[in-house]
PDB file of C-alpha atoms in Angstrom:
ATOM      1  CA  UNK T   1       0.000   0.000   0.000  1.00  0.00           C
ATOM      2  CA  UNK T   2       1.097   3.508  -0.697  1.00  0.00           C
ATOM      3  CA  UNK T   3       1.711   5.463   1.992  1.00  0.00           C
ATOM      4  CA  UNK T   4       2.150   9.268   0.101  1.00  0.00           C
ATOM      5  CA  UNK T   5       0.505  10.727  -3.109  1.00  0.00           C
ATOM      6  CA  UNK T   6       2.590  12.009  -6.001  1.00  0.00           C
ATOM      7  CA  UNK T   7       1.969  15.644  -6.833  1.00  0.00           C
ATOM      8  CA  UNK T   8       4.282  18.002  -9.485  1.00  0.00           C
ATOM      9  CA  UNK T   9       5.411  21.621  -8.592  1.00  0.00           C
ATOM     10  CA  UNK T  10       6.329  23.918 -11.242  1.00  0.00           C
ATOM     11  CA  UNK T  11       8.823  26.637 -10.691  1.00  0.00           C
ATOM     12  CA  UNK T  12       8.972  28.406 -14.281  1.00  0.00           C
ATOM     13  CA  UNK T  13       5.632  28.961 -15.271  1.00  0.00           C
ATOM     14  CA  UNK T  14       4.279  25.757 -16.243  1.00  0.00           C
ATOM     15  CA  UNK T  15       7.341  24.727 -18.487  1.00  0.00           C
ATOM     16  CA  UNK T  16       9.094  22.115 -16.305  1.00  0.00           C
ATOM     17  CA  UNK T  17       7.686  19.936 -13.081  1.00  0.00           C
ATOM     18  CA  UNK T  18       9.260  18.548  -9.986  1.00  0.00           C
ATOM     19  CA  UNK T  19       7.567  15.240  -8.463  1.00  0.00           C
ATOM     20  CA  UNK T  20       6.934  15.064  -5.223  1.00  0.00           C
ATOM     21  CA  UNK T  21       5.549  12.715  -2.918  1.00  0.00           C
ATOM     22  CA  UNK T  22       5.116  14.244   0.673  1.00  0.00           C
ATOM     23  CA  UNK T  23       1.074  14.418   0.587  1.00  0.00           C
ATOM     24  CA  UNK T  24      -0.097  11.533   2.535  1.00  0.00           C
ATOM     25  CA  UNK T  25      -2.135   8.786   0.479  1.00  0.00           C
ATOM     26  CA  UNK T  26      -5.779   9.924  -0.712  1.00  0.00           C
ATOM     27  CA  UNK T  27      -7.474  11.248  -3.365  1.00  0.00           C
ATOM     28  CA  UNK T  28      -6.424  15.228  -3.618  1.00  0.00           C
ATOM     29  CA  UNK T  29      -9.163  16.301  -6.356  1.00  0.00           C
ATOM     30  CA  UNK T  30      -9.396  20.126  -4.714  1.00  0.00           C
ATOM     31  CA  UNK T  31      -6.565  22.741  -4.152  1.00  0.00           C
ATOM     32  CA  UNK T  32      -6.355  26.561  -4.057  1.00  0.00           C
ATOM     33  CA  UNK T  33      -3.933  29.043  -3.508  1.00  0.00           C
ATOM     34  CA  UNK T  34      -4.409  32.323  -1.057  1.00  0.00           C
ATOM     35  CA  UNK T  35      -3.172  34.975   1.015  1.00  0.00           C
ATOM     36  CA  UNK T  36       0.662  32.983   0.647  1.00  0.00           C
ATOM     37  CA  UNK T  37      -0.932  29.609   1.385  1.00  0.00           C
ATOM     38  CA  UNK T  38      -1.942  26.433  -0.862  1.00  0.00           C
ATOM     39  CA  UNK T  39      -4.791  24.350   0.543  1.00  0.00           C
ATOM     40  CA  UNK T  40      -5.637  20.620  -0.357  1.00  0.00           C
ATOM     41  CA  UNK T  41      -8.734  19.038   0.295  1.00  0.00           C
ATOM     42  CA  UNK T  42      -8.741  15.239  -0.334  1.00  0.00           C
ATOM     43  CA  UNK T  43     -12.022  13.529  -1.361  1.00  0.00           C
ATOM     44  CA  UNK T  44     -12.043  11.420   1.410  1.00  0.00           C
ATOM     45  CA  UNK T  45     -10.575  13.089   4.409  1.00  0.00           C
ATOM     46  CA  UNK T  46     -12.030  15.815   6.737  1.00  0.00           C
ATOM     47  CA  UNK T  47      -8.504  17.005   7.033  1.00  0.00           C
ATOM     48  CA  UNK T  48      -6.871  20.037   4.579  1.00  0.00           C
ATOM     49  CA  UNK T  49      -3.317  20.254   4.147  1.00  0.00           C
ATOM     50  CA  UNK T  50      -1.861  23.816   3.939  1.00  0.00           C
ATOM     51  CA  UNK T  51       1.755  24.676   2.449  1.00  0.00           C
ATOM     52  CA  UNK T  52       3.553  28.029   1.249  1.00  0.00           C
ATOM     53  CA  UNK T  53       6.031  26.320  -0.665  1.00  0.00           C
ATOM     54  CA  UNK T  54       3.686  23.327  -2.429  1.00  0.00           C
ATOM     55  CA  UNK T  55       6.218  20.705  -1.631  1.00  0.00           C
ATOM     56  CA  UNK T  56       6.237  20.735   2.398  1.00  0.00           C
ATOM     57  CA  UNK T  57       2.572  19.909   3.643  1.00  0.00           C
ATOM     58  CA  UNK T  58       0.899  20.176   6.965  1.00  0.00           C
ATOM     59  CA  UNK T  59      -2.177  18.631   8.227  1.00  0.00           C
ATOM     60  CA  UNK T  60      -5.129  20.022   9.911  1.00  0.00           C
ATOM     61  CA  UNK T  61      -7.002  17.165  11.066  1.00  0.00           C
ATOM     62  CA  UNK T  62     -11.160  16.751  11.354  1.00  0.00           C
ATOM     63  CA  UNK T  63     -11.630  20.720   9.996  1.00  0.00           C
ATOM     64  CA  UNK T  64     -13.876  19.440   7.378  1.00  0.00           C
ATOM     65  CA  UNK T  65     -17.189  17.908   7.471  1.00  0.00           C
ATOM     66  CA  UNK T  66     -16.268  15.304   4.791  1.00  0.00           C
ATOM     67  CA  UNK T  67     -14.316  15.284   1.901  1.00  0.00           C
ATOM     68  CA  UNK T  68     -13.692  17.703  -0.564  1.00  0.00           C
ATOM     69  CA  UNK T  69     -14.039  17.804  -4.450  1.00  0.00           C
ATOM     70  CA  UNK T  70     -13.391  21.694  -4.927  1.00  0.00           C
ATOM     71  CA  UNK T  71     -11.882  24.578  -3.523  1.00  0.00           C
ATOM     72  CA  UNK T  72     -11.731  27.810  -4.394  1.00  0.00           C
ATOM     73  CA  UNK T  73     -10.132  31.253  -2.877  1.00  0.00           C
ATOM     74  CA  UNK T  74     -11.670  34.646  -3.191  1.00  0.00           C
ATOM     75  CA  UNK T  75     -12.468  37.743  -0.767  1.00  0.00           C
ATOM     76  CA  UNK T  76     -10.114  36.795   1.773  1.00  0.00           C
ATOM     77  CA  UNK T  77     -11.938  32.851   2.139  1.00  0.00           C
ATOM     78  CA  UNK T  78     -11.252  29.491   1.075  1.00  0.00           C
ATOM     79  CA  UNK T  79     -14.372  27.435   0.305  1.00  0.00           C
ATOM     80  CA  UNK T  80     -14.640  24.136   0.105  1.00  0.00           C
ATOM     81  CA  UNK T  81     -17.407  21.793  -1.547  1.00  0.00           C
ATOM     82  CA  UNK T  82     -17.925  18.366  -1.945  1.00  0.00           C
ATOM     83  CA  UNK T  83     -20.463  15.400  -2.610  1.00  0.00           C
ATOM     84  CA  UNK T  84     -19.569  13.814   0.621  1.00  0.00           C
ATOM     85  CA  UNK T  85     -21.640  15.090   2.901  1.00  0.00           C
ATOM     86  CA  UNK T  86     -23.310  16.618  -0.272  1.00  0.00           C
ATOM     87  CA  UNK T  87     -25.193  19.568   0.988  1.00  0.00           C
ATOM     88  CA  UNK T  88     -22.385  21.688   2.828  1.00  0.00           C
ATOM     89  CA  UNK T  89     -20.109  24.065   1.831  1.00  0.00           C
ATOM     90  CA  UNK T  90     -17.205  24.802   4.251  1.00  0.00           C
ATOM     91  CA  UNK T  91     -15.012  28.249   4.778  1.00  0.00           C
ATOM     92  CA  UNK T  92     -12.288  29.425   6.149  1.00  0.00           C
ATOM     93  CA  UNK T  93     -10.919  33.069   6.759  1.00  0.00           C
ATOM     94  CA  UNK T  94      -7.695  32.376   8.749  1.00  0.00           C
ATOM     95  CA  UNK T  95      -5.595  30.734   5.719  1.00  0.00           C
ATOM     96  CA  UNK T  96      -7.389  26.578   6.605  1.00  0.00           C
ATOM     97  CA  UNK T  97      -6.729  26.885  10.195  1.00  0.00           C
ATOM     98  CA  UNK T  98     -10.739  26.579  11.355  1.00  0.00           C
ATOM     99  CA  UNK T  99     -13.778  25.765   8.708  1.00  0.00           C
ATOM    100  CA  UNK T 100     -17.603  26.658   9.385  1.00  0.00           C
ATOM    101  CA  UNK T 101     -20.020  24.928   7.611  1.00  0.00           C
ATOM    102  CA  UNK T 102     -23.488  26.176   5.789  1.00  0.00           C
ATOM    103  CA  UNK T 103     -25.792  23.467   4.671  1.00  0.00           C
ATOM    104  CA  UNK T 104     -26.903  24.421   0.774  1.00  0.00           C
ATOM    105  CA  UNK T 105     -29.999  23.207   0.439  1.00  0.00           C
ATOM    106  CA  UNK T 106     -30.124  21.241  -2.693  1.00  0.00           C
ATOM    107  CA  UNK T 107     -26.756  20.857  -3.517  1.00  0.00           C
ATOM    108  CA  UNK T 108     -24.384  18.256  -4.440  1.00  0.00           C
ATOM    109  CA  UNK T 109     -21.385  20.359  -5.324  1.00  0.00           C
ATOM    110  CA  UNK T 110     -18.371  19.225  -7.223  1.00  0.00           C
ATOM    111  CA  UNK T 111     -16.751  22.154  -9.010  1.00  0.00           C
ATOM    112  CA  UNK T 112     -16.501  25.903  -7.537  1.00  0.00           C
ATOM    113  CA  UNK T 113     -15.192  28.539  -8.996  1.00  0.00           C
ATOM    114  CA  UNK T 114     -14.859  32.603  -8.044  1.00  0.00           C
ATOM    115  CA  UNK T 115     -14.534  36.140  -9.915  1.00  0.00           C
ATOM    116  CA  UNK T 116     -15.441  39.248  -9.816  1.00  0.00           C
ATOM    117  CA  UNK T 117     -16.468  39.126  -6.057  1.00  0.00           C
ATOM    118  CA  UNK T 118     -18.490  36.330  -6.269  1.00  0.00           C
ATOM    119  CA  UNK T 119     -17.912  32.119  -5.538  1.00  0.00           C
ATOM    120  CA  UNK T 120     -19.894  29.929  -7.420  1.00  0.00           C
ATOM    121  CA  UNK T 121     -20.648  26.041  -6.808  1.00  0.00           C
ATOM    122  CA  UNK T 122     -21.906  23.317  -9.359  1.00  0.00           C
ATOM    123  CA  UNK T 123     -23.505  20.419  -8.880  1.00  0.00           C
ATOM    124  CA  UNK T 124     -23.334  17.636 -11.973  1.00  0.00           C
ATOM    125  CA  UNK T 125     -25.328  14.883 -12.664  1.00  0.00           C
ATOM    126  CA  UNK T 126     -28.769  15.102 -14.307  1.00  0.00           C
ATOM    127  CA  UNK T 127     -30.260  14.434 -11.099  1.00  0.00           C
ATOM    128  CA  UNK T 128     -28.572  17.204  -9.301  1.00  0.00           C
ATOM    129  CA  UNK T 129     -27.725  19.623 -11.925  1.00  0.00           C
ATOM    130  CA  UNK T 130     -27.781  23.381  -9.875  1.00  0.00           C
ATOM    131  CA  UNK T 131     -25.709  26.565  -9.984  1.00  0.00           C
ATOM    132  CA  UNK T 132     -25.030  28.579  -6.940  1.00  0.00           C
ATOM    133  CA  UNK T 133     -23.788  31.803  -5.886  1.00  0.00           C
ATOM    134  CA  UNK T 134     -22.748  33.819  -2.825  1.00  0.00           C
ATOM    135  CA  UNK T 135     -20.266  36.576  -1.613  1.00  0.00           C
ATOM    136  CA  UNK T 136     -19.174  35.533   1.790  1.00  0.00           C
ATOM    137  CA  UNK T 137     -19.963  31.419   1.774  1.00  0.00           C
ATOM    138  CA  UNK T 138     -22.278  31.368   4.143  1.00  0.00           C
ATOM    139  CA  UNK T 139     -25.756  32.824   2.196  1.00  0.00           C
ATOM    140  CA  UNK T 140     -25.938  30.901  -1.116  1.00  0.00           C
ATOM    141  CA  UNK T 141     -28.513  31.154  -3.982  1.00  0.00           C
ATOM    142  CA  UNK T 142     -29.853  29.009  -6.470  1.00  0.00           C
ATOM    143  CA  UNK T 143     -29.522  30.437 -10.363  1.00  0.00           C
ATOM    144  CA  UNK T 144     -32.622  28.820 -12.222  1.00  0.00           C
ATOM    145  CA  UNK T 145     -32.298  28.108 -15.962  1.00  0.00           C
ATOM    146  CA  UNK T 146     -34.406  27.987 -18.625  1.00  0.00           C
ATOM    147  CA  UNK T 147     -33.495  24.342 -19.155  1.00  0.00           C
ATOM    148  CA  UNK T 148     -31.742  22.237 -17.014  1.00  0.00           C
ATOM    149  CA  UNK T 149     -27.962  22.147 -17.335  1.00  0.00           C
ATOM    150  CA  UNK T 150     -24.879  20.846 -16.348  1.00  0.00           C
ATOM    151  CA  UNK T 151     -22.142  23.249 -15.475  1.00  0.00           C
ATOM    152  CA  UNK T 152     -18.721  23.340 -13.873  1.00  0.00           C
ATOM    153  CA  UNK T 153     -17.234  27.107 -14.142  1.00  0.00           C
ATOM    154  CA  UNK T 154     -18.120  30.827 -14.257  1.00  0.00           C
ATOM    155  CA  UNK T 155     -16.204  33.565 -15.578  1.00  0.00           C
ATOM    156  CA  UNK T 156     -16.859  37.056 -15.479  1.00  0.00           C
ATOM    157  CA  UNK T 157     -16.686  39.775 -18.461  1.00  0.00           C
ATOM    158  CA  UNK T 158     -17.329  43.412 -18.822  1.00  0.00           C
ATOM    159  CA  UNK T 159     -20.931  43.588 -16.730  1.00  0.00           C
ATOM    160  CA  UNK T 160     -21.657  39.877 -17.518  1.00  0.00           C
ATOM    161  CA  UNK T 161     -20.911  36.436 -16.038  1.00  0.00           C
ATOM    162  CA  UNK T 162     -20.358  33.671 -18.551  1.00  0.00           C
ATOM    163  CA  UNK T 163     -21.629  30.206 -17.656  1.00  0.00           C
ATOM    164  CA  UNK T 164     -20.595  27.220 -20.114  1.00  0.00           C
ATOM    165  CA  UNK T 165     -22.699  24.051 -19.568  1.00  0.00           C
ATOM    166  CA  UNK T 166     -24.500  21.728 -21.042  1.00  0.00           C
ATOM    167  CA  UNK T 167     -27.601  20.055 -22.018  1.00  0.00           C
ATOM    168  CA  UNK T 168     -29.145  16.886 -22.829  1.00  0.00           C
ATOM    169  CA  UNK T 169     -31.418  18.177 -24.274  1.00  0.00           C
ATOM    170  CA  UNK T 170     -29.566  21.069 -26.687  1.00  0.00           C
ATOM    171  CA  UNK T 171     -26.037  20.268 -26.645  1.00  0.00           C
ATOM    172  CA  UNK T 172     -23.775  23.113 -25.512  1.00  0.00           C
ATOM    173  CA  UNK T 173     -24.859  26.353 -24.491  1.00  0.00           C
ATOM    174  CA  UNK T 174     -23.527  29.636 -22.807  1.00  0.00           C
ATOM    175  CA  UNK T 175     -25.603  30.890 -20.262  1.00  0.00           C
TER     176      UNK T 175
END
């Protein structure tokens, strides 16, 4: 059995990568970088690891409700998001130290996303599909579509946000 997780560093823009292997063993789908600090969330750990350097790694156990798919950092937070519990959304304004958690009603987030002052969370699966928004992570609301979509990022643009997704029933669409 493993006991660490590979992960690559880049120090020149993208153009070469160092391997490294001093995460601990689990599934790291979520990481964001804030105020000097990365932040890992694994998919199956309540516990966030937090580096300045993205090689050297420290844990802060039992912070999270469950695991985490996505994280994102904006206005001074991280957020968090993931299917396991499936409705919360977790936050943290000292750099991953301590997390609160709001319960989303309805969502099963997997992707998040901010810009221009506001986070966004996406749910996926035609079951679940759902767009979210907030400012501070803690007061969320639902963006209703016309039809129902799938969608995993947000970008904003002059006075408008973007939305790709898609749609069984029409292919891809901006919204």
């Amino acid at each position: 059995s493993s006991t660490s997780t590979k992960h690559a560093v880049s120090t020149d823009n993208g153009a070469t990568f160092t391997h490294y292997t001093s995460l601990p063993a689990d599934y790291y789908y979520a990481i964001a970088y804030g105020n000097g600090y990365f932040i890992a969330g694994a998919y199956s750990s309540s516990t966030v690891r937090r580096s300045t350097d993205g090689v050297t790694w420290t844990g802060i156990a039992g912070v999270l409700s469950g695991g985490s798919d996505t994280m994102s950092y904006g206005n001074g937070l991280f957020v968090s998001a993931g299917r396991i519990p499936g409705t919360t959304v977790s936050r943290s304004s000292n750099d991953g130290s301590s997390w609160s958690t709001t319960t989303v009603s309805g969502a099963s987030p997997v992707t998040s996303c901010f810009t221009n002052g506001k986070f966004f969370i996406f749910n996926s699966g035609s079951a679940t599909n759902g767009v979210w928004h907030s400012t501070d992570a803690i007061t969320w609301t639902r963006i209703t579509f016309p039809i129902s979509v799938s969608a995993s990022s947000a970008e904003f643009y002059g006075t408008d946000y973007i939305i790709p997704a898609y749609s069984a029933a029409t292919g891809s669409v901006l919204l």
